[in-house]
Coordinates of N, CA and C in Angstrom, one line a residue:
X102 N 82.6 72.4 118.0 CA 83.4 72.3 119.3 C 83.0 73.4 120.2
X103 N 82.6 74.9 119.8 CA 82.9 76.0 120.7 C 81.5 76.6 119.9
X104 N 80.6 76.9 121.0 CA 79.5 77.5 121.4 C 79.1 78.4 122.5
X105 N 78.3 79.5 121.7 CA 78.0 80.7 122.7 C 77.1 80.4 124.1
X106 N 77.3 81.2 124.7 CA 76.2 81.0 126.1 C 76.1 79.5 126.8
X107 N 77.0 79.0 126.7 CA 77.0 77.8 127.2 C 77.6 77.4 128.3
X108 N 77.3 76.7 129.5 CA 78.2 76.2 130.9 C 79.3 75.4 130.4
X109 N 80.3 75.9 130.9 CA 81.4 75.0 131.1 C 81.7 74.0 131.5
X110 N 81.6 72.7 131.7 CA 82.0 71.7 132.5 C 83.2 71.1 132.7
X111 N 83.6 70.0 133.2 CA 85.1 70.0 133.5 C 85.6 68.7 132.9
X112 N 85.1 68.3 132.1 CA 85.2 67.1 131.0 C 85.5 68.7 130.0
X113 N 85.0 69.7 129.5 CA 85.2 70.1 128.7 C 86.3 71.2 128.7
X114 N 86.7 71.1 130.1 CA 88.3 72.0 130.5 C 89.0 71.3 130.0
X115 N 89.0 69.7 130.1 CA 90.1 68.7 129.5 C 89.9 69.1 128.3
X116 N 89.2 69.0 127.5 CA 89.1 69.1 126.1 C 89.9 70.3 125.9
X117 N 89.4 71.4 126.5 CA 90.1 72.6 126.3 C 91.5 72.6 126.3
X118 N 92.2 71.8 126.9 CA 93.4 71.7 127.7 C 94.1 71.2 126.5
X119 N 93.0 70.1 126.1 CA 94.0 69.1 125.3 C 94.2 70.2 123.6
X120 N 92.8 70.8 123.3 CA 93.0 71.9 122.1 C 94.3 73.0 122.3
X121 N 94.2 73.2 123.6 CA 95.5 74.5 123.5 C 97.0 74.0 123.9
X122 N 96.5 72.4 123.9 CA 97.8 72.5 123.7 C 98.4 72.0 122.2
X123 N 97.4 71.5 121.4 CA 97.4 71.4 120.0 C 97.8 72.3 119.3
X124 N 97.3 73.5 119.6 CA 97.6 74.8 119.2 C 99.0 75.3 119.4
X125 N 99.6 74.9 120.8 CA 100.8 75.0 121.2 C 101.3 74.5 119.9
X126 N 101.7 73.5 120.1 CA 102.5 72.6 118.9 C 102.1 73.1 117.6
X127 N 100.9 73.8 117.1 CA 101.1 74.4 115.7 C 101.8 75.4 115.5
X128 N 101.6 76.1 116.9 CA 102.6 77.5 116.6 C 104.2 77.0 117.1
X129 N 104.3 76.1 117.8 CA 105.9 76.0 117.7 C 106.3 75.6 116.0
X130 N 105.1 74.8 115.3 CA 105.6 74.2 114.2 C 106.1 75.4 113.2
X131 N 105.0 76.4 113.7 CA 104.8 77.5 112.7 C 106.3 78.2 112.8
X132 N 106.6 78.4 114.2 CA 108.2 79.1 114.3 C 109.1 78.5 113.6
X133 N 109.1 76.8 114.0 CA 110.5 76.5 113.2 C 110.3 76.5 111.9
X134 N 109.2 76.8 110.9 CA 108.9 76.5 109.8 C 109.5 77.9 109.9
X135 N 108.7 79.3 109.9 CA 109.1 80.7 109.9 C 110.8 80.8 109.8
X136 N 111.4 80.4 110.8 CA 112.8 80.4 111.4 C 113.6 79.7 110.0
X137 N 113.2 78.4 109.3 CA 113.5 77.9 108.1 C 113.4 78.8 107.0
X138 N 112.3 79.6 107.0 CA 112.3 80.4 105.8 C 113.1 81.8 105.7
X139 N 113.2 82.2 106.8 CA 114.1 83.1 107.2 C 115.4 82.8 106.8
X140 N 115.9 81.8 107.4 CA 117.4 81.3 106.9 C 117.6 81.1 105.3
X141 N 116.5 80.5 104.9 CA 116.6 80.2 103.0 C 116.7 81.7 102.8
X142 N 115.6 82.7 103.1 CA 115.8 84.3 102.4 C 117.1 84.8 102.4
X143 N 117.6 84.6 103.7 CA 119.0 85.0 103.7 C 120.2 84.8 102.9
X144 N 120.3 83.4 103.0 CA 121.2 82.6 101.8 C 120.8 83.0 100.5
X145 N 119.7 82.8 100.0 CA 118.8 83.5 98.8 C 119.9 84.6 98.3
X146 N 119.3 85.6 99.2 CA 119.9 87.3 99.3 C 121.5 86.9 98.4
X147 N 121.8 86.2 99.9 CA 123.7 86.3 99.9 C 124.3 85.5 98.5
X148 N 123.4 84.6 97.8 CA 124.1 84.0 96.8 C 123.6 84.9 95.7
X149 N 122.5 85.5 95.7 CA 122.3 86.6 94.8 C 123.4 87.7 94.6
X150 N 123.6 88.1 95.9 CA 124.5 89.1 95.9 C 126.3 88.8 95.8
X151 N 126.7 87.8 96.1 CA 128.0 87.1 95.9 C 127.9 86.4 94.2
X152 N 127.0 86.3 93.8 CA 127.0 85.7 92.2 C 127.5 86.6 90.9
X153 N 127.7 88.0 91.3 CA 128.2 88.8 90.3 C 129.5 88.6 91.0
X154 N 130.4 88.7 90.0 CA 131.9 88.5 90.2 C 132.4 90.0 90.7
X155 N 133.3 90.2 91.4 CA 133.5 91.9 91.5 C 133.9 92.3 90.3
X156 N 135.2 91.6 89.6 CA 135.5 92.1 88.4 C 134.3 92.4 87.0
X157 N 133.3 92.0 87.3 CA 132.4 92.4 86.4 C 131.8 93.5 86.6
X158 N 131.4 94.3 85.6 CA 130.5 95.5 86.0 C 129.4 95.4 85.3
X159 N 128.2 96.1 86.2 CA 127.1 95.8 86.0 C 126.5 97.0 85.6
X160 N 125.3 96.9 85.0 CA 124.6 98.3 84.6 C 124.0 98.9 85.5
X161 N 123.7 100.2 85.6 CA 123.1 100.9 86.9 C 121.6 100.3 87.1
X162 N 120.8 99.9 85.6 CA 119.9 99.4 85.7 C 119.9 97.8 86.6
X163 N 120.7 97.1 86.1 CA 120.6 95.7 86.9 C 120.9 95.9 88.5
X164 N 121.9 96.9 88.3 CA 122.7 97.6 90.4 C 121.3 97.7 90.9
X165 N 120.1 98.5 90.6 CA 119.1 99.0 91.1 C 117.9 97.9 90.9
X166 N 117.9 97.1 90.1 CA 117.1 95.7 90.3 C 117.7 95.1 91.7
X167 N 118.6 94.6 91.6 CA 119.6 94.0 92.5 C 119.0 94.9 93.9
X168 N 119.2 96.1 94.0 CA 119.1 97.0 95.4 C 117.4 96.6 95.6
X169 N 116.5 96.6 94.6 CA 115.2 96.4 95.1 C 115.2 94.9 95.5
X170 N 115.5 93.8 94.6 CA 115.1 92.4 95.5 C 115.7 92.4 96.7
X171 N 117.2 93.2 96.9 CA 117.4 93.2 98.2 C 116.4 93.7 99.3
X172 N 116.1 94.9 99.0 CA 114.9 95.9 99.8 C 113.9 94.5 100.4
X173 N 113.0 94.0 99.0 CA 112.0 93.5 99.1 C 112.3 92.1 100.3
X174 N 113.5 91.5 100.1 CA 113.9 90.6 101.1 C 114.2 90.9 102.2
X175 N 114.7 92.0 102.2 CA 114.6 92.5 104.3 C 113.4 93.1 104.4
X176 N 112.5 93.2 103.5 CA 111.3 93.7 104.1 C 110.4 92.2 104.6
X177 N 110.5 90.9 103.6 CA 109.9 90.0 104.1 C 110.9 89.4 105.2
X178 N 111.8 89.3 105.5 CA 112.4 89.1 106.6 C 111.8 89.9 107.7
X179 N 111.8 91.2 108.0 CA 111.1 92.1 109.0 C 109.8 91.4 109.1
X180 N 109.0 91.0 108.3 CA 107.7 90.4 108.5 C 107.8 89.2 109.3
X181 N 108.5 88.1 108.4 CA 108.4 87.3 109.1 C 109.1 87.3 110.9
X182 N 110.2 87.9 111.0 CA 110.7 88.3 112.4 C 109.4 89.3 113.4
X183 N 108.8 89.6 112.9 CA 107.4 90.0 113.3 C 106.5 89.2 113.6
X184 N 106.5 88.0 112.8 CA 105.7 87.4 112.8 C 106.0 86.1 114.1
X185 N 107.3 85.6 114.4 CA 107.9 85.0 114.7 C 107.6 85.2 116.4
X186 N 107.9 87.1 116.4 CA 107.6 87.6 117.7 C 106.4 87.4 118.3
X187 N 105.4 87.5 117.8 CA 104.1 87.3 118.0 C 103.9 85.4 118.7
X188 N 104.4 85.1 117.7 CA 104.3 83.6 118.0 C 105.3 83.1 119.6
X189 N 106.1 83.9 119.5 CA 106.9 83.6 120.9 C 105.9 84.7 122.0
X190 N 105.3 85.3 121.8 CA 104.6 85.9 123.3 C 103.1 85.0 123.0
X191 N 102.8 84.6 122.3 CA 101.9 83.7 122.5 C 101.5 82.4 123.0
X192 N 103.3 81.8 122.6 CA 104.0 80.8 123.3 C 104.3 81.1 125.0
X193 N 104.6 81.9 125.1 CA 105.0 82.5 126.6 C 103.4 82.7 127.5
X194 N 102.5 83.0 126.8 CA 101.6 83.2 127.3 C 100.7 82.0 127.6
X195 N 100.9 81.0 127.0 CA 100.3 79.5 127.1 C 101.4 78.7 127.8
X196 N 102.4 79.1 128.1 CA 103.2 78.4 129.4 C 102.6 78.5 130.0
X197 N 102.5 79.4 130.8 CA 102.3 79.3 132.4 C 101.0 78.6 132.9
X198 N 99.9 79.1 133.1 CA 98.9 78.5 133.0 C 97.9 78.7 132.3
X199 N 98.1 77.3 131.3 CA 97.3 77.1 130.1 C 95.6 77.1 130.1
X200 N 94.9 76.4 131.6 CA 93.6 76.8 131.9 C 93.3 78.0 132.2
X201 N 94.2 78.6 133.1 CA 93.6 80.1 133.6 C 93.6 80.9 132.4
X202 N 94.8 80.6 131.4 CA 94.7 81.3 130.3 C 93.5 81.5 129.2
X203 N 93.2 80.0 129.2 CA 92.1 79.8 128.7 C 90.5 80.1 128.9
X204 N 90.4 80.1 130.2 CA 89.4 80.4 130.7 C 88.8 81.9 130.8
X205 N 90.3 82.8 131.2 CA 90.2 83.7 130.8 C 89.8 84.5 129.5
X206 N 90.0 83.8 128.6 CA 90.1 84.4 127.2 C 88.5 83.6 127.3
X207 N 87.9 82.8 127.5 CA 86.3 82.4 127.5 C 85.3 83.0 128.3
X208 N 85.8 83.5 129.2 CA 85.1 84.5 129.9 C 85.2 85.9 129.3
X209 N 85.8 86.2 128.8 CA 86.2 87.9 128.0 C 85.2 88.0 127.0
X210 N 85.3 86.7 126.1 CA 84.3 86.3 124.6 C 83.0 86.2 125.6
X211 N 83.1 85.4 126.2 CA 81.5 84.9 126.8 C 81.2 83.9 126.0
X212 N 82.5 83.2 125.6 CA 82.2 81.8 125.0 C 82.6 80.7 125.9
X213 N 82.1 79.7 125.5 CA 82.5 78.3 126.3 C 82.6 77.3 125.5
X214 N 83.4 76.2 126.2 CA 83.2 75.2 125.2 C 82.5 73.8 125.8
X215 N 82.1 73.2 124.7 CA 81.1 72.4 124.8 C 81.7 71.2 124.0
X216 N 81.6 69.7 124.9 CA 82.5 68.2 124.4 C 81.5 67.9 123.7
X217 N 81.6 66.8 122.8 CA 80.7 66.2 122.0 C 80.1 65.1 122.7

């Protein structure tokens, strides 16, 4: 679909807009999935934290393991939040002028879109 150093024709611009719209849909779906994963991880972490009854005494080793699991979950959540921010920035970038953004990107990389 994409070839280097080829001229861009009007029909290829239309194809590019369609392709960008597909990318937007994929990013939107990915964003929804990532939000769901974040909520699921928070729920699992909360469930693990409340699974132990307050009157039970846990060993120091178990306490340390729970802390490590919580820290790992928080790191995963932060990574997912970072990816969500990136996806939101991409979505905002393409929301304005899709065609202009795509043409700018193509010109910057000296690539053009060729239809079949």
